CSV table of C-alpha atoms in Angstrom, one decimal:
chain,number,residue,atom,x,y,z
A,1,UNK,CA,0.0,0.0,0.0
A,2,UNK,CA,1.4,3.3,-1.1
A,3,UNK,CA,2.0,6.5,1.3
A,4,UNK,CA,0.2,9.9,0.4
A,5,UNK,CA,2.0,12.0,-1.5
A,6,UNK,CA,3.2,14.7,0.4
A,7,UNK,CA,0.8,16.8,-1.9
A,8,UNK,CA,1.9,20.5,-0.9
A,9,UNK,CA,5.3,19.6,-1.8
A,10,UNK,CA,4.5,17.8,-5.0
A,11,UNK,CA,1.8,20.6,-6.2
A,12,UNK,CA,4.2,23.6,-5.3
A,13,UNK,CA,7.4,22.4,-7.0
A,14,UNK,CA,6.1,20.4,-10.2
A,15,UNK,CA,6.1,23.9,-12.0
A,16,UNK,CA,9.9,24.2,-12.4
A,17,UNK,CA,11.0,24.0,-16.2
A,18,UNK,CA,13.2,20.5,-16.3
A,19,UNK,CA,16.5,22.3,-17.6
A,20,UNK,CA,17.6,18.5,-19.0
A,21,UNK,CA,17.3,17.8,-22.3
A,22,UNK,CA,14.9,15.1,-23.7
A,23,UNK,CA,17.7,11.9,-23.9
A,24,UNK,CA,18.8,12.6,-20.3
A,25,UNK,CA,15.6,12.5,-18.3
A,26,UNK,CA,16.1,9.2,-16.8
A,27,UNK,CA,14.6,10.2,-13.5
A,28,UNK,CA,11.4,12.5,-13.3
A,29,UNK,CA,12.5,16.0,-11.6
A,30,UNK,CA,9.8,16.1,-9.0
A,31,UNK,CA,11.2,12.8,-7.5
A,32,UNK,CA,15.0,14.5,-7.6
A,33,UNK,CA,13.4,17.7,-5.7
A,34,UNK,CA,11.6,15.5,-3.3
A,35,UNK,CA,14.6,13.3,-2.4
A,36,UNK,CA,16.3,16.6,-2.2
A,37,UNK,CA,14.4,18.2,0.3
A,38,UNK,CA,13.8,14.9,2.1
A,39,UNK,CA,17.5,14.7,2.6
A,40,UNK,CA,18.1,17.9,3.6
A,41,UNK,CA,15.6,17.6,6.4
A,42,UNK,CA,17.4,14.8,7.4
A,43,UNK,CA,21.0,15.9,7.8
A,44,UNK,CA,22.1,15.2,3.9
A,45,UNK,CA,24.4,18.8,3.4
A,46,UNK,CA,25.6,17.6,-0.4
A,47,UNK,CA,25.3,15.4,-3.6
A,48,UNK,CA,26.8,12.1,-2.6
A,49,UNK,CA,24.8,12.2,0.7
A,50,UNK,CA,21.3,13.0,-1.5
A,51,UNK,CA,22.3,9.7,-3.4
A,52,UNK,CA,23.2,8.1,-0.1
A,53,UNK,CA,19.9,8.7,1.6
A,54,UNK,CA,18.1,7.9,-1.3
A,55,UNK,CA,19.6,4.3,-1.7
A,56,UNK,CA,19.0,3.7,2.2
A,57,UNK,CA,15.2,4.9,1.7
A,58,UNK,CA,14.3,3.6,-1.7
A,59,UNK,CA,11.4,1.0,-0.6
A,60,UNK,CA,9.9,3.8,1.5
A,61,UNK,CA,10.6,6.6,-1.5
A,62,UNK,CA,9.0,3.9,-3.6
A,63,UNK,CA,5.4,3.9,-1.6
A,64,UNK,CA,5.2,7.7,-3.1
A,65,UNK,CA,7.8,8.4,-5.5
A,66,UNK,CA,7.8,6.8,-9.0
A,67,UNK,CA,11.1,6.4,-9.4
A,68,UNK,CA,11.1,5.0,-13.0
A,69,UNK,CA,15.4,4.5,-12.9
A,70,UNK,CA,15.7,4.1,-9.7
A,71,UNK,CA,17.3,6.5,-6.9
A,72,UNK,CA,19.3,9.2,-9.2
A,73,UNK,CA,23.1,9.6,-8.8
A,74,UNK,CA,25.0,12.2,-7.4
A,75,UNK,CA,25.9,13.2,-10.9
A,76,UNK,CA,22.5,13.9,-11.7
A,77,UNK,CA,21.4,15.3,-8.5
A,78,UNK,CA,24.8,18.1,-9.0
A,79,UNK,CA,24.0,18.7,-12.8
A,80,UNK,CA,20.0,19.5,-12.1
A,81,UNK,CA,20.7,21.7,-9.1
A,82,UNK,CA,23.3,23.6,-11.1
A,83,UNK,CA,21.0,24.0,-13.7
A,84,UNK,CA,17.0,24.9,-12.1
A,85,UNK,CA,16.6,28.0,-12.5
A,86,UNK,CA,17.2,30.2,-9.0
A,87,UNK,CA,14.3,32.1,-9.5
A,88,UNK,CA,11.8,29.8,-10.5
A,89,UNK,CA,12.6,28.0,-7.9
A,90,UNK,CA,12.5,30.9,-5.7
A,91,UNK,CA,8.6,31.6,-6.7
A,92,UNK,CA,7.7,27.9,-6.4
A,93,UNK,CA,9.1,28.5,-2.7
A,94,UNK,CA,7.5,31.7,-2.0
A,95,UNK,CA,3.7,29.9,-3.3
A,96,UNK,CA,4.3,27.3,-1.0
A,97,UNK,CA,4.7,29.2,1.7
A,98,UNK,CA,1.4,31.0,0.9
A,99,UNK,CA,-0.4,28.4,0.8
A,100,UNK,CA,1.0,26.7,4.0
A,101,UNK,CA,2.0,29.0,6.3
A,102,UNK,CA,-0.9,32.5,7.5
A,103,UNK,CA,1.2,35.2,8.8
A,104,UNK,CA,0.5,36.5,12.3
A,105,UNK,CA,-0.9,40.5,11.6
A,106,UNK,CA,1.5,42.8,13.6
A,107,UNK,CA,4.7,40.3,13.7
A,108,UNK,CA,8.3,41.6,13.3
A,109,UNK,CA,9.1,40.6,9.7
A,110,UNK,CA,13.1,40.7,9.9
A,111,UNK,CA,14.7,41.7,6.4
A,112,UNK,CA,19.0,40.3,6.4
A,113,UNK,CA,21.5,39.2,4.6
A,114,UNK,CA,24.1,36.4,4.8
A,115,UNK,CA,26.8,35.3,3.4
A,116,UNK,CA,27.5,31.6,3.0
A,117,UNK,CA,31.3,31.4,2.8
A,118,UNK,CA,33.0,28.6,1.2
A,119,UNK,CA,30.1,29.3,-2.0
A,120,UNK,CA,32.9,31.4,-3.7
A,121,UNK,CA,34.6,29.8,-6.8
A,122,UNK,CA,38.7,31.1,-7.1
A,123,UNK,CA,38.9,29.4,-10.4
A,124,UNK,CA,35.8,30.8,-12.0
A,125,UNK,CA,36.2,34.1,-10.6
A,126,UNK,CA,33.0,33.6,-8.5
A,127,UNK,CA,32.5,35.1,-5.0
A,128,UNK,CA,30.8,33.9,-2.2
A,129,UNK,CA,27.2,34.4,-2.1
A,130,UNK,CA,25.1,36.5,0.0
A,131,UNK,CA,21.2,35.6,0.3
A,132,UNK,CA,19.0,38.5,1.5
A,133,UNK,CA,16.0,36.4,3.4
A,134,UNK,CA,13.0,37.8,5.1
A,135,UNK,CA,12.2,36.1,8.5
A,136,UNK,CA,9.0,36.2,10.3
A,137,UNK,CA,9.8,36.2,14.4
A,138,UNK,CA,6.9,34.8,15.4
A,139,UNK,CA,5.9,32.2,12.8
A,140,UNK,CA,9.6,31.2,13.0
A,141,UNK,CA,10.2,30.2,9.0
A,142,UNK,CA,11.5,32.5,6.5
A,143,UNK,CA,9.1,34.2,3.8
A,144,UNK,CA,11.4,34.8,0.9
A,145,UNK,CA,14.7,35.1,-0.2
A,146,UNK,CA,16.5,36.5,-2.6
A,147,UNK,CA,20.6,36.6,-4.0
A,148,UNK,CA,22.6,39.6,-3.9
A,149,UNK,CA,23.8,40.7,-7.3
A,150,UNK,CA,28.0,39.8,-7.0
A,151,UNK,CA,28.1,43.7,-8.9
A,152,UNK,CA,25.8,45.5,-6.4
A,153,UNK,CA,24.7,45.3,-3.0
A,154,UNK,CA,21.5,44.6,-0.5
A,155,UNK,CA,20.6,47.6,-0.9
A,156,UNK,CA,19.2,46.4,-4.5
A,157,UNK,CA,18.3,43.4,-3.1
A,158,UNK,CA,16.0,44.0,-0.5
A,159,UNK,CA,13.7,45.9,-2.7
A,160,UNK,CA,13.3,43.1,-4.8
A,161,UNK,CA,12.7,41.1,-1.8
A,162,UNK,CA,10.0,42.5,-0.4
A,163,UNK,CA,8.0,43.3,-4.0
A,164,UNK,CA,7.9,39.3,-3.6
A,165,UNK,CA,6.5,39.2,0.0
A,166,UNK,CA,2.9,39.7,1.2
A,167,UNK,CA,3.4,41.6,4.6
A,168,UNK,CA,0.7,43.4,5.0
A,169,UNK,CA,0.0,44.3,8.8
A,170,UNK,CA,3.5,43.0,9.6
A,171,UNK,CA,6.6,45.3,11.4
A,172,UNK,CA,9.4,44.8,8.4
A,173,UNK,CA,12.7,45.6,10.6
A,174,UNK,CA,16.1,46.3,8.8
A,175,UNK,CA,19.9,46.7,9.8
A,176,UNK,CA,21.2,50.1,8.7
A,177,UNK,CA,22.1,49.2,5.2
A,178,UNK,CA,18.3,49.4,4.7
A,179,UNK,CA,17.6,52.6,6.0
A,180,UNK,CA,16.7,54.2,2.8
A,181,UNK,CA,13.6,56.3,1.7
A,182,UNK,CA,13.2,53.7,-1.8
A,183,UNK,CA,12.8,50.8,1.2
A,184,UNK,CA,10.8,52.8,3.1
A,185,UNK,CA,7.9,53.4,0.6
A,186,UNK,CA,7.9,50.4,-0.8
A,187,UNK,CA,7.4,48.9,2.5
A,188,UNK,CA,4.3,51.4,3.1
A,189,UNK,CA,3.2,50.1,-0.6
A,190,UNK,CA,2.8,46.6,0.7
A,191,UNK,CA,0.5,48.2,3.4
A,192,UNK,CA,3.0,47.3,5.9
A,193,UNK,CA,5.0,49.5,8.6
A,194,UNK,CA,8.9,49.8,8.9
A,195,UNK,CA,11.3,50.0,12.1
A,196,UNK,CA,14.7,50.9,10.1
A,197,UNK,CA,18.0,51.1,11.7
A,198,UNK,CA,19.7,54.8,11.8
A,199,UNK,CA,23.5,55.0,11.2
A,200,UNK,CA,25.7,57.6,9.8
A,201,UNK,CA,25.7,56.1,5.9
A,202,UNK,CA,22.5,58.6,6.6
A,203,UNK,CA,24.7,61.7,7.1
A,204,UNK,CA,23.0,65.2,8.7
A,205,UNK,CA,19.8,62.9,9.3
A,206,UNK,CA,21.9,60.4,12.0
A,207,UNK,CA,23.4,63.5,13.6
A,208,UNK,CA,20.3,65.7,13.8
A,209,UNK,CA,18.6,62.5,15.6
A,210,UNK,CA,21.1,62.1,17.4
A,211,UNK,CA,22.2,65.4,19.0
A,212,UNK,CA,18.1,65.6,19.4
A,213,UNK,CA,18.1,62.6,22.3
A,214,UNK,CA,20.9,64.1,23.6
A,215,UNK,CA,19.5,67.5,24.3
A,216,UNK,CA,16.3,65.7,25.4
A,217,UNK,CA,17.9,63.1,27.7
A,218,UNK,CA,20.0,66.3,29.2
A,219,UNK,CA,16.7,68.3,29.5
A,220,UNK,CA,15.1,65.1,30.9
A,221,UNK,CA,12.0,65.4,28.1
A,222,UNK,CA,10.8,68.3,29.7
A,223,UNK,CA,10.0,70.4,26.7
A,224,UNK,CA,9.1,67.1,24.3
A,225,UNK,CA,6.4,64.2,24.1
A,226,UNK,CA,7.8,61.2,24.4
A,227,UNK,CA,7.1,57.3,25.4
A,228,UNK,CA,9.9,54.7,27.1
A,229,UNK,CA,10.4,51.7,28.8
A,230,UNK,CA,13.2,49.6,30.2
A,231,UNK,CA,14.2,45.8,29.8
A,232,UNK,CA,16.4,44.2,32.2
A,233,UNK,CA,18.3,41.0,31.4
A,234,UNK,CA,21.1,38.9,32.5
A,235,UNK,CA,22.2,35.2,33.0
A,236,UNK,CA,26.1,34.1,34.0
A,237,UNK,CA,27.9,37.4,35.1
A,238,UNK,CA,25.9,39.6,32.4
A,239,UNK,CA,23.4,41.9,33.0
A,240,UNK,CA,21.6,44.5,30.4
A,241,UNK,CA,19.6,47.1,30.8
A,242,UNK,CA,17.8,48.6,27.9
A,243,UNK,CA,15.8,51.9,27.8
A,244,UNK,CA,13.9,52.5,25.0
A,245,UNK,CA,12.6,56.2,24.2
A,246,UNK,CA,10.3,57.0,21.2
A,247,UNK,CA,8.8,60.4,20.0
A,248,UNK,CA,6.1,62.0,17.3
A,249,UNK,CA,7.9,65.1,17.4
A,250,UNK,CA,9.5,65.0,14.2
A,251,UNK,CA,8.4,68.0,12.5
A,252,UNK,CA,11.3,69.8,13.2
A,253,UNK,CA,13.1,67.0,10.8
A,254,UNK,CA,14.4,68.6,7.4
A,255,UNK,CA,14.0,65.4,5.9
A,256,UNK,CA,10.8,64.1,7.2
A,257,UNK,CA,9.5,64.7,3.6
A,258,UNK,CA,11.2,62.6,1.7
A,259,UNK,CA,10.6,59.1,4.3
A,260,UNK,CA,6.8,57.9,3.7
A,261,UNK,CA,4.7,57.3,6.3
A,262,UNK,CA,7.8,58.2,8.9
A,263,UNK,CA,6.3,58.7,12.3
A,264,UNK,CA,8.7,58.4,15.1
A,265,UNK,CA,12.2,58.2,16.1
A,266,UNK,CA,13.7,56.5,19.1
A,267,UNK,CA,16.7,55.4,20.3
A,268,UNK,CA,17.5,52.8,22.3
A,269,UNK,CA,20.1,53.0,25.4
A,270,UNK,CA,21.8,49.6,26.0
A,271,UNK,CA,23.9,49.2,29.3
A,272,UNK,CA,26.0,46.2,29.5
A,273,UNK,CA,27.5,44.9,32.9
A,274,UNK,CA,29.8,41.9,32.9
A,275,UNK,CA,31.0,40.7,36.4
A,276,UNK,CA,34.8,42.1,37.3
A,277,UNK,CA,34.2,44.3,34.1
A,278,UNK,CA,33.8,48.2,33.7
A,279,UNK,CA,29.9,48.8,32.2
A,280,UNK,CA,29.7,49.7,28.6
A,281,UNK,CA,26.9,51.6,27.2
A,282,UNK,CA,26.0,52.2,23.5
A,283,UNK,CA,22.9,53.8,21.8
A,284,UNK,CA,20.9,52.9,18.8
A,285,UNK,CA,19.2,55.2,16.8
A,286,UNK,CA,16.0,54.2,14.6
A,287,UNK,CA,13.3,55.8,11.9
A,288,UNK,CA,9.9,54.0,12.2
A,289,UNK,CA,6.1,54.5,10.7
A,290,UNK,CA,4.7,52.9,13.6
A,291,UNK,CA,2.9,55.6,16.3
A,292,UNK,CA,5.6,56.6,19.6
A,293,UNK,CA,4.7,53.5,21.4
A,294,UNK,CA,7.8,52.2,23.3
A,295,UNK,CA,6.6,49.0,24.0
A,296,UNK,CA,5.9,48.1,20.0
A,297,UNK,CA,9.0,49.6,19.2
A,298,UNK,CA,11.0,47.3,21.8
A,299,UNK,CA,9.1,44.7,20.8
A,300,UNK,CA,9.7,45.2,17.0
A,301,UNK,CA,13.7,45.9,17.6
A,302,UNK,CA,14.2,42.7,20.0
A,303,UNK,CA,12.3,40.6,17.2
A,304,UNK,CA,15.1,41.6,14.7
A,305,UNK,CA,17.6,40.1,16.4
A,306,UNK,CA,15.6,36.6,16.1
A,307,UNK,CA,16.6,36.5,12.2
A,308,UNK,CA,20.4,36.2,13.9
A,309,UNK,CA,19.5,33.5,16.5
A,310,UNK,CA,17.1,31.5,15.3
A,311,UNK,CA,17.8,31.7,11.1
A,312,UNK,CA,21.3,32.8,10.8
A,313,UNK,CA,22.9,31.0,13.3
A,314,UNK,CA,20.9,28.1,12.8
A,315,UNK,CA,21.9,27.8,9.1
A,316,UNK,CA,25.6,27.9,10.5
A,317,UNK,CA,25.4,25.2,13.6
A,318,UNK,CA,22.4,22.3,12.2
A,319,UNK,CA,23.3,22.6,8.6
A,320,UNK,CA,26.8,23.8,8.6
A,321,UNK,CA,26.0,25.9,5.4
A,322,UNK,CA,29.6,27.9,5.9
A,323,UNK,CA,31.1,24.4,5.4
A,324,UNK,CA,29.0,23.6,2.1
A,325,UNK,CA,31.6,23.8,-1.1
A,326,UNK,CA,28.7,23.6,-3.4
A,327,UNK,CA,29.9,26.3,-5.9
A,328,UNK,CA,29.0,25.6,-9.4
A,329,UNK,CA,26.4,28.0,-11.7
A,330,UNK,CA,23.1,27.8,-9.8
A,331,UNK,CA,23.7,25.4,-7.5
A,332,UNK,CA,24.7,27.4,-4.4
A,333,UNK,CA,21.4,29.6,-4.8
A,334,UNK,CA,19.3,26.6,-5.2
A,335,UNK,CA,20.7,24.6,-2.3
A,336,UNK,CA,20.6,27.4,0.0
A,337,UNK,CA,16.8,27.5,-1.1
A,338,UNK,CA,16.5,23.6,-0.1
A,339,UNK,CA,18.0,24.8,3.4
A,340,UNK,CA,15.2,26.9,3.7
A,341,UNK,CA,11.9,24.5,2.8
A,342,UNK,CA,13.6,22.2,5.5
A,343,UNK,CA,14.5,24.4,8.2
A,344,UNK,CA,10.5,26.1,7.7
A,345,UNK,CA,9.4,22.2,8.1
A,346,UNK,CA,11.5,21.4,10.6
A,347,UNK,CA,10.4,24.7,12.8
A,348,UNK,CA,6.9,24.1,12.2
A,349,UNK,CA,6.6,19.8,13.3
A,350,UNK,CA,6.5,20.8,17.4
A,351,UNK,CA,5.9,17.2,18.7
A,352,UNK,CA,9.8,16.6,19.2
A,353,UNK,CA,10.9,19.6,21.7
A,354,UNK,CA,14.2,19.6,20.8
A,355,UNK,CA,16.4,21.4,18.4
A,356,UNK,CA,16.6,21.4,14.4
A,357,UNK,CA,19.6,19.7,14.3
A,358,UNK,CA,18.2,16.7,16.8
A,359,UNK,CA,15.1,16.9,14.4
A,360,UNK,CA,17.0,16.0,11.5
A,361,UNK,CA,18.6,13.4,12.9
A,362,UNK,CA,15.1,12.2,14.5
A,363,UNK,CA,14.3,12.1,10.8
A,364,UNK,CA,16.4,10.5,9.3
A,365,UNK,CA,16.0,7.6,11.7
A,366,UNK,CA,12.7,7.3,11.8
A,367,UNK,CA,10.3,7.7,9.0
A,368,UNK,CA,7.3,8.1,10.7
A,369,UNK,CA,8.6,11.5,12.1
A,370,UNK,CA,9.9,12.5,8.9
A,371,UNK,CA,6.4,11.8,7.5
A,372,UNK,CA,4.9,14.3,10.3
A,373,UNK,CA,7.8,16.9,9.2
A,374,UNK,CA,6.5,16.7,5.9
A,375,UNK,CA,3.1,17.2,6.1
A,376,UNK,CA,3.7,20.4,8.8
């Protein structure tokens, strides 16, 4: 008796163009993808390992897979993945997730890049990649993702991003290379709000916000309007103290003009104490749309970090993507798109309260669980 198809799967990614030609279509593409993604989820990082698994699971691939030749090689699994193109791929992706996954209205959707390191090709002249991914904090999965042109920057990237993102009620929060007035309306376009980091790349606009918390802080918000509240954390010999302060009075701005739907500034006062250590204090500066409500704010700037912690760093410890040496045409931009569908599967399946990278393993022994990863 045969297994259900894992239908979302199926339905989403049989709409990528086969790149093979006619003669070398031994094995059907959405049985490559499937095995793909299967592997990944279950601790597979490259080509021989996707063949691997696939020998080891072939009577249970077989109960929903076709598999007219068999499990496919590592050959083939390197020269399709080289060849699918990114961006098709991409979309399928993005539909997927659409159709699985119903955003939270009002979460902190977290908009950064990464690099994955050993992508870069020295023979071919090929750098390392850098993947611009949106994260939604609460949901925990990433929305979208989308590479960084090796001639330009994220600053083109993110743009691009978001057009492909539907975010509407969400907080989209962004490191200072963001902080641009193009990001900033195209994020009001998608009818969503923005919480943008504020660094000196911005010029007279940093120092004017700056030098305006300053005086305020110095005239203890006697002659302004303004909202705050303080955090207070600390485990083994750290403790932090944050103060967040957030103000409408912005007319004063020059530039207020030319950011849509700008509505506040605030800055955020972070004091760090580390037992037998002198206590260092820094202060972020930020331009949001949202109203001069501390607590949001706070909220929306502690969610950013999450894309660090729990997508980032995650990418880097359960599927050691800084180690992958998957270089060639496409290939990195695809695989680090197959990282993605398994870590949103993997993040979603809460039976098993323990970590991604003990869920892949968990998976890869037992298919039962793997089945329940699948299906979400």
């Amino acid at each position: 008796m045969k297994n259900q198809t894992p239908a979302t799967l199926v339905e989403h990614f049989s709409g990528i163009t086969d790149p093979r030609i006619d003669r070398t279509k031994r094995h059907k593409l959405i049985d490559i993808l499937v095995i793909a993604i299967c592997a990944t989820i279950c601790g597979a990082d490259g080509w021989e390992e996707f063949e691997l698994f696939g020998q080891a699971k072939q009577e249970w691939f077989k109960s929903f897979l076709e598999l007219p030749h068999g499990i496919p090689s590592d050959d083939t699994f390197r020269r399709v993945f080289c060849r699918i193109n990114p961006r098709q791929f991409q979309h399928c992706f993005l539909e997927w997730v659409r159709s699985v996954y119903q955003l939270t209205q009002g979460q902190v959707v977290a908009i950064d890049g990464k690099q994955a390191r050993r992508s870069y090709d020295r023979g071919a002249g090929k750098t390392a990649i850098n993947m611009v991914s949106a994260w939604a904090s609460q949901n925990g999965m990433v929305l979208g993702q989308v590479k960084v042109d090796t001639k330009s920057n994220e600053i083109t990237a993110i743009p691009e991003l978001l057009s492909l993102l539907e975010i509407a009620g969400c907080i989209v929060t962004i490191d200072a290379i963001g902080c641009q007035t193009e990001i900033a309306a195209r994020i009001v376009d998608k009818e969503a709000d923005y919480v943008l980091a504020l660094k000196a790349n911005q010029g007279t606009l940093y120092e004017d916000v700056v030098r305006y918390f300053a005086w305020a802080l110095a005239d203890k918000f006697k002659q302004t309007t303004y909202r705050s509240q303080q955090t207070t954390d600390g485990e083994h010999g750290r403790l932090e103290v944050r103060r967040y302060y957030v103000t409408d009075d912005i007319e004063w701005l020059s530039q207020k003009a030319a950011w849509r739907g700008l509505r506040s500034i605030a800055m955020v006062e972070s004091e760090r104490t580390i037992l037998g250590e002198a206590t260092s204090t820094e202060r972020r500066y930020y331009l949001s749309s949202l109203a001069a409500d501390a607590r949001q704010l706070g909220k929306a700037i502690r969610g950013h970090w999450s894309i660090e912690n729990s997508l980032h760093w995650v990418l880097d410890i359960a599927f050691r993507e800084d180690e992958s040496r998957i270089r060639k045409d496409h290939a990195p931009e695809n695989v680090a798109t197959l990282r993605h569908i398994a870590l949103n599967l993997l993040k979603q399946e809460k039976t098993a309260k323990v970590g991604v990278k003990a869920k892949r393993l968990k998976a890869g022994w037992d298919e039962s669980y793997l089945l329940k990863v699948l299906y979400g």
